[in-house]
Amino acid sequence: MKIETGRLEILPCRREHLQMLEEQYYENGPEIIVYLKALEEDPELLAWGHWLIIDKMTGQVIGDAGFKGKPNADQEIEIGYGLLERYWNKGYATETVKGLIAWAFETGKVEKVRAETEKDNIGSIRVLEKAGMHKTMKTDKMISWEIKKSSAV
């Protein structure tokens, strides 16, 4: 299982990817290890957690993205993403988020994808807007976003 976009290959993260991540000195926080431990306990989490974002031209892992768990009873999931800083402002995050949203809707298990971003995170706000998401709520610190399957392009 994988998602391919113009420049990227996006793969659900598995334990066997750890060696590649080590060899590439990929460190983008502890979330992948936490997810892999949860995946051992619940194999159905595969694809509903972290995905690795790989540049097709170089084979480098440039970030990770994915969902914060399986769809809930209302067929909703939350998406998140993080790229290494040297890959910011190049369209990779938007390409990734669009690919993951399309994949989620194609599963038939998701009707709505949600996201949250800090209100001053201009880059992330641009990513979510370009991915077709709409603001649903704004607080002093955060903005909530969503896209429904029925409105996805």
PDB file of C-alpha atoms in Angstrom:
ATOM      1  CA  MET A   1       0.000   0.000   0.000  1.00  0.00           C
ATOM      2  CA  LYS A   2       1.332   3.427  -0.947  1.00  0.00           C
ATOM      3  CA  ILE A   3       0.280   6.791  -2.266  1.00  0.00           C
ATOM      4  CA  GLU A   4       2.121   8.268  -5.218  1.00  0.00           C
ATOM      5  CA  THR A   5       1.994  11.923  -6.157  1.00  0.00           C
ATOM      6  CA  GLY A   6       3.998  13.783  -8.773  1.00  0.00           C
ATOM      7  CA  ARG A   7       7.135  14.041  -6.630  1.00  0.00           C
ATOM      8  CA  LEU A   8       6.440  11.846  -3.638  1.00  0.00           C
ATOM      9  CA  GLU A   9       5.941   8.294  -2.508  1.00  0.00           C
ATOM     10  CA  ILE A  10       3.993   8.132   0.753  1.00  0.00           C
ATOM     11  CA  LEU A  11       4.181   4.839   2.656  1.00  0.00           C
ATOM     12  CA  PRO A  12       2.469   3.681   5.861  1.00  0.00           C
ATOM     13  CA  CYS A  13       5.238   3.514   8.451  1.00  0.00           C
ATOM     14  CA  ARG A  14       6.180   0.021   9.652  1.00  0.00           C
ATOM     15  CA  ARG A  15       8.831  -1.334  11.969  1.00  0.00           C
ATOM     16  CA  GLU A  16      10.936  -2.430   8.978  1.00  0.00           C
ATOM     17  CA  HIS A  17      11.351   1.250   8.019  1.00  0.00           C
ATOM     18  CA  LEU A  18      13.314   1.986  11.202  1.00  0.00           C
ATOM     19  CA  GLN A  19      16.636   0.971   9.653  1.00  0.00           C
ATOM     20  CA  MET A  20      16.115   3.314   6.692  1.00  0.00           C
ATOM     21  CA  LEU A  21      15.162   6.143   9.062  1.00  0.00           C
ATOM     22  CA  GLU A  22      18.311   5.489  11.097  1.00  0.00           C
ATOM     23  CA  GLU A  23      20.544   5.327   8.017  1.00  0.00           C
ATOM     24  CA  GLN A  24      19.134   8.648   6.789  1.00  0.00           C
ATOM     25  CA  TYR A  25      19.437  10.238  10.253  1.00  0.00           C
ATOM     26  CA  TYR A  26      15.738  11.083  10.060  1.00  0.00           C
ATOM     27  CA  GLU A  27      14.563  12.581  13.330  1.00  0.00           C
ATOM     28  CA  ASN A  28      11.320  14.497  13.385  1.00  0.00           C
ATOM     29  CA  GLY A  29      10.177  13.812  16.932  1.00  0.00           C
ATOM     30  CA  PRO A  30       9.199  10.730  18.961  1.00  0.00           C
ATOM     31  CA  GLU A  31       5.793  10.196  17.351  1.00  0.00           C
ATOM     32  CA  ILE A  32       6.890   7.425  14.972  1.00  0.00           C
ATOM     33  CA  ILE A  33       8.203   5.238  17.818  1.00  0.00           C
ATOM     34  CA  VAL A  34       5.017   5.822  19.834  1.00  0.00           C
ATOM     35  CA  TYR A  35       2.938   4.889  16.772  1.00  0.00           C
ATOM     36  CA  LEU A  36       4.953   1.720  16.049  1.00  0.00           C
ATOM     37  CA  LYS A  37       4.425   0.540  19.634  1.00  0.00           C
ATOM     38  CA  ALA A  38       0.677   1.144  19.283  1.00  0.00           C
ATOM     39  CA  LEU A  39       0.721  -0.662  15.924  1.00  0.00           C
ATOM     40  CA  GLU A  40       2.203  -3.760  17.599  1.00  0.00           C
ATOM     41  CA  GLU A  41      -0.775  -3.801  19.966  1.00  0.00           C
ATOM     42  CA  ASP A  42      -3.350  -3.079  17.251  1.00  0.00           C
ATOM     43  CA  PRO A  43      -2.304  -4.057  13.689  1.00  0.00           C
ATOM     44  CA  GLU A  44      -5.498  -2.428  12.350  1.00  0.00           C
ATOM     45  CA  LEU A  45      -3.845   0.950  13.024  1.00  0.00           C
ATOM     46  CA  LEU A  46      -1.696   0.447   9.915  1.00  0.00           C
ATOM     47  CA  ALA A  47      -2.430   3.346   7.552  1.00  0.00           C
ATOM     48  CA  TRP A  48      -4.385   5.180  10.281  1.00  0.00           C
ATOM     49  CA  GLY A  49      -1.176   6.441  11.841  1.00  0.00           C
ATOM     50  CA  HIS A  50       2.128   7.675  10.450  1.00  0.00           C
ATOM     51  CA  TRP A  51       3.092   7.621   6.795  1.00  0.00           C
ATOM     52  CA  LEU A  52       6.612   8.382   5.573  1.00  0.00           C
ATOM     53  CA  ILE A  53       7.014  11.071   2.922  1.00  0.00           C
ATOM     54  CA  ILE A  54       9.768  10.097   0.485  1.00  0.00           C
ATOM     55  CA  ASP A  55      11.162  12.223  -2.315  1.00  0.00           C
ATOM     56  CA  LYS A  56      11.013   9.992  -5.422  1.00  0.00           C
ATOM     57  CA  MET A  57      14.105  11.575  -7.010  1.00  0.00           C
ATOM     58  CA  THR A  58      16.432  11.105  -4.037  1.00  0.00           C
ATOM     59  CA  GLY A  59      14.816   8.352  -1.964  1.00  0.00           C
ATOM     60  CA  GLN A  60      15.146  10.634   1.081  1.00  0.00           C
ATOM     61  CA  VAL A  61      12.526  10.680   3.816  1.00  0.00           C
ATOM     62  CA  ILE A  62      11.581  14.356   3.964  1.00  0.00           C
ATOM     63  CA  GLY A  63       8.848  14.159   6.586  1.00  0.00           C
ATOM     64  CA  ASP A  64       6.016  12.165   8.017  1.00  0.00           C
ATOM     65  CA  ALA A  65       2.295  12.680   8.054  1.00  0.00           C
ATOM     66  CA  GLY A  66      -0.842  10.736   8.686  1.00  0.00           C
ATOM     67  CA  PHE A  67      -3.851  10.282  10.853  1.00  0.00           C
ATOM     68  CA  LYS A  68      -4.328  10.432  14.594  1.00  0.00           C
ATOM     69  CA  GLY A  69      -6.056   7.063  14.836  1.00  0.00           C
ATOM     70  CA  LYS A  70      -8.763   5.125  13.073  1.00  0.00           C
ATOM     71  CA  PRO A  71     -11.979   6.820  11.899  1.00  0.00           C
ATOM     72  CA  ASN A  72     -14.452   7.444  14.716  1.00  0.00           C
ATOM     73  CA  ALA A  73     -18.112   6.397  14.757  1.00  0.00           C
ATOM     74  CA  ASP A  74     -19.004   9.466  12.652  1.00  0.00           C
ATOM     75  CA  GLN A  75     -16.410   8.443  10.028  1.00  0.00           C
ATOM     76  CA  GLU A  76     -14.113  11.341  10.927  1.00  0.00           C
ATOM     77  CA  ILE A  77     -10.332  11.389  11.276  1.00  0.00           C
ATOM     78  CA  GLU A  78      -7.750  14.010  12.117  1.00  0.00           C
ATOM     79  CA  ILE A  79      -4.729  14.560   9.895  1.00  0.00           C
ATOM     80  CA  GLY A  80      -1.308  15.842  10.887  1.00  0.00           C
ATOM     81  CA  TYR A  81       2.018  16.369   9.124  1.00  0.00           C
ATOM     82  CA  GLY A  82       5.562  17.514   9.657  1.00  0.00           C
ATOM     83  CA  LEU A  83       8.391  17.998   7.202  1.00  0.00           C
ATOM     84  CA  LEU A  84      12.049  18.579   7.863  1.00  0.00           C
ATOM     85  CA  GLU A  85      12.590  22.329   7.735  1.00  0.00           C
ATOM     86  CA  ARG A  86      14.747  22.261   4.603  1.00  0.00           C
ATOM     87  CA  TYR A  87      11.688  20.969   2.688  1.00  0.00           C
ATOM     88  CA  TRP A  88       9.298  23.715   3.803  1.00  0.00           C
ATOM     89  CA  ASN A  89       7.771  26.135   1.270  1.00  0.00           C
ATOM     90  CA  LYS A  90       8.209  23.773  -1.681  1.00  0.00           C
ATOM     91  CA  GLY A  91       4.665  22.374  -1.894  1.00  0.00           C
ATOM     92  CA  TYR A  92       5.546  18.971  -0.411  1.00  0.00           C
ATOM     93  CA  ALA A  93       3.193  19.305   2.567  1.00  0.00           C
ATOM     94  CA  THR A  94       0.252  20.282   0.354  1.00  0.00           C
ATOM     95  CA  GLU A  95       1.000  17.398  -2.026  1.00  0.00           C
ATOM     96  CA  THR A  96       1.111  15.021   0.945  1.00  0.00           C
ATOM     97  CA  VAL A  97      -2.066  16.275   2.625  1.00  0.00           C
ATOM     98  CA  LYS A  98      -4.025  16.139  -0.644  1.00  0.00           C
ATOM     99  CA  GLY A  99      -2.815  12.578  -1.263  1.00  0.00           C
ATOM    100  CA  LEU A 100      -3.715  11.407   2.237  1.00  0.00           C
ATOM    101  CA  ILE A 101      -7.152  13.044   2.132  1.00  0.00           C
ATOM    102  CA  ALA A 102      -7.921  11.429  -1.239  1.00  0.00           C
ATOM    103  CA  TRP A 103      -6.735   8.043   0.071  1.00  0.00           C
ATOM    104  CA  ALA A 104      -8.875   8.353   3.225  1.00  0.00           C
ATOM    105  CA  PHE A 105     -12.001   9.138   1.217  1.00  0.00           C
ATOM    106  CA  GLU A 106     -11.302   6.274  -1.194  1.00  0.00           C
ATOM    107  CA  THR A 107     -11.312   3.753   1.684  1.00  0.00           C
ATOM    108  CA  GLY A 108     -15.057   4.236   2.124  1.00  0.00           C
ATOM    109  CA  LYS A 109     -14.462   4.537   5.893  1.00  0.00           C
ATOM    110  CA  VAL A 110     -14.087   8.329   6.059  1.00  0.00           C
ATOM    111  CA  GLU A 111     -16.615  11.089   5.422  1.00  0.00           C
ATOM    112  CA  LYS A 112     -14.730  13.987   7.057  1.00  0.00           C
ATOM    113  CA  VAL A 113     -11.068  14.846   7.628  1.00  0.00           C
ATOM    114  CA  ARG A 114     -10.257  17.352  10.376  1.00  0.00           C
ATOM    115  CA  ALA A 115      -7.079  19.260  11.258  1.00  0.00           C
ATOM    116  CA  GLU A 116      -5.864  21.818  13.764  1.00  0.00           C
ATOM    117  CA  THR A 117      -3.149  24.428  13.462  1.00  0.00           C
ATOM    118  CA  GLU A 118      -1.849  27.252  15.578  1.00  0.00           C
ATOM    119  CA  LYS A 119      -3.342  30.564  14.450  1.00  0.00           C
ATOM    120  CA  ASP A 120       0.091  32.074  13.641  1.00  0.00           C
ATOM    121  CA  ASN A 121       1.391  29.078  11.686  1.00  0.00           C
ATOM    122  CA  ILE A 122       1.031  30.739   8.286  1.00  0.00           C
ATOM    123  CA  GLY A 123       2.729  27.894   6.395  1.00  0.00           C
ATOM    124  CA  SER A 124       0.404  25.262   7.823  1.00  0.00           C
ATOM    125  CA  ILE A 125      -2.635  27.458   7.223  1.00  0.00           C
ATOM    126  CA  ARG A 126      -1.626  27.763   3.552  1.00  0.00           C
ATOM    127  CA  VAL A 127      -1.198  23.980   3.298  1.00  0.00           C
ATOM    128  CA  LEU A 128      -4.689  23.312   4.664  1.00  0.00           C
ATOM    129  CA  GLU A 129      -6.282  25.987   2.461  1.00  0.00           C
ATOM    130  CA  LYS A 130      -4.567  24.619  -0.664  1.00  0.00           C
ATOM    131  CA  ALA A 131      -5.719  21.113   0.289  1.00  0.00           C
ATOM    132  CA  GLY A 132      -9.318  22.352   0.177  1.00  0.00           C
ATOM    133  CA  MET A 133      -9.970  22.413   3.914  1.00  0.00           C
ATOM    134  CA  HIS A 134     -12.238  25.042   5.479  1.00  0.00           C
ATOM    135  CA  LYS A 135     -12.006  26.780   8.844  1.00  0.00           C
ATOM    136  CA  THR A 136     -14.624  25.581  11.306  1.00  0.00           C
ATOM    137  CA  MET A 137     -13.529  27.306  14.508  1.00  0.00           C
ATOM    138  CA  LYS A 138     -10.944  29.801  15.709  1.00  0.00           C
ATOM    139  CA  THR A 139      -9.758  30.431  19.264  1.00  0.00           C
ATOM    140  CA  ASP A 140      -7.046  32.709  20.639  1.00  0.00           C
ATOM    141  CA  LYS A 141      -4.439  30.062  19.805  1.00  0.00           C
ATOM    142  CA  MET A 142      -5.846  27.471  17.383  1.00  0.00           C
ATOM    143  CA  ILE A 143      -7.809  27.117  14.148  1.00  0.00           C
ATOM    144  CA  SER A 144      -9.874  24.003  13.435  1.00  0.00           C
ATOM    145  CA  TRP A 145     -10.309  22.806   9.857  1.00  0.00           C
ATOM    146  CA  GLU A 146     -12.274  20.183   7.965  1.00  0.00           C
ATOM    147  CA  ILE A 147     -13.075  18.834   4.549  1.00  0.00           C
ATOM    148  CA  LYS A 148     -16.043  16.601   3.816  1.00  0.00           C
ATOM    149  CA  LYS A 149     -15.987  13.824   1.251  1.00  0.00           C
ATOM    150  CA  SER A 150     -19.046  15.338  -0.429  1.00  0.00           C
ATOM    151  CA  SER A 151     -17.206  18.631  -1.000  1.00  0.00           C
ATOM    152  CA  ALA A 152     -13.764  17.247  -1.909  1.00  0.00           C
ATOM    153  CA  VAL A 153     -12.615  17.920  -5.431  1.00  0.00           C
TER     154      VAL A 153
END
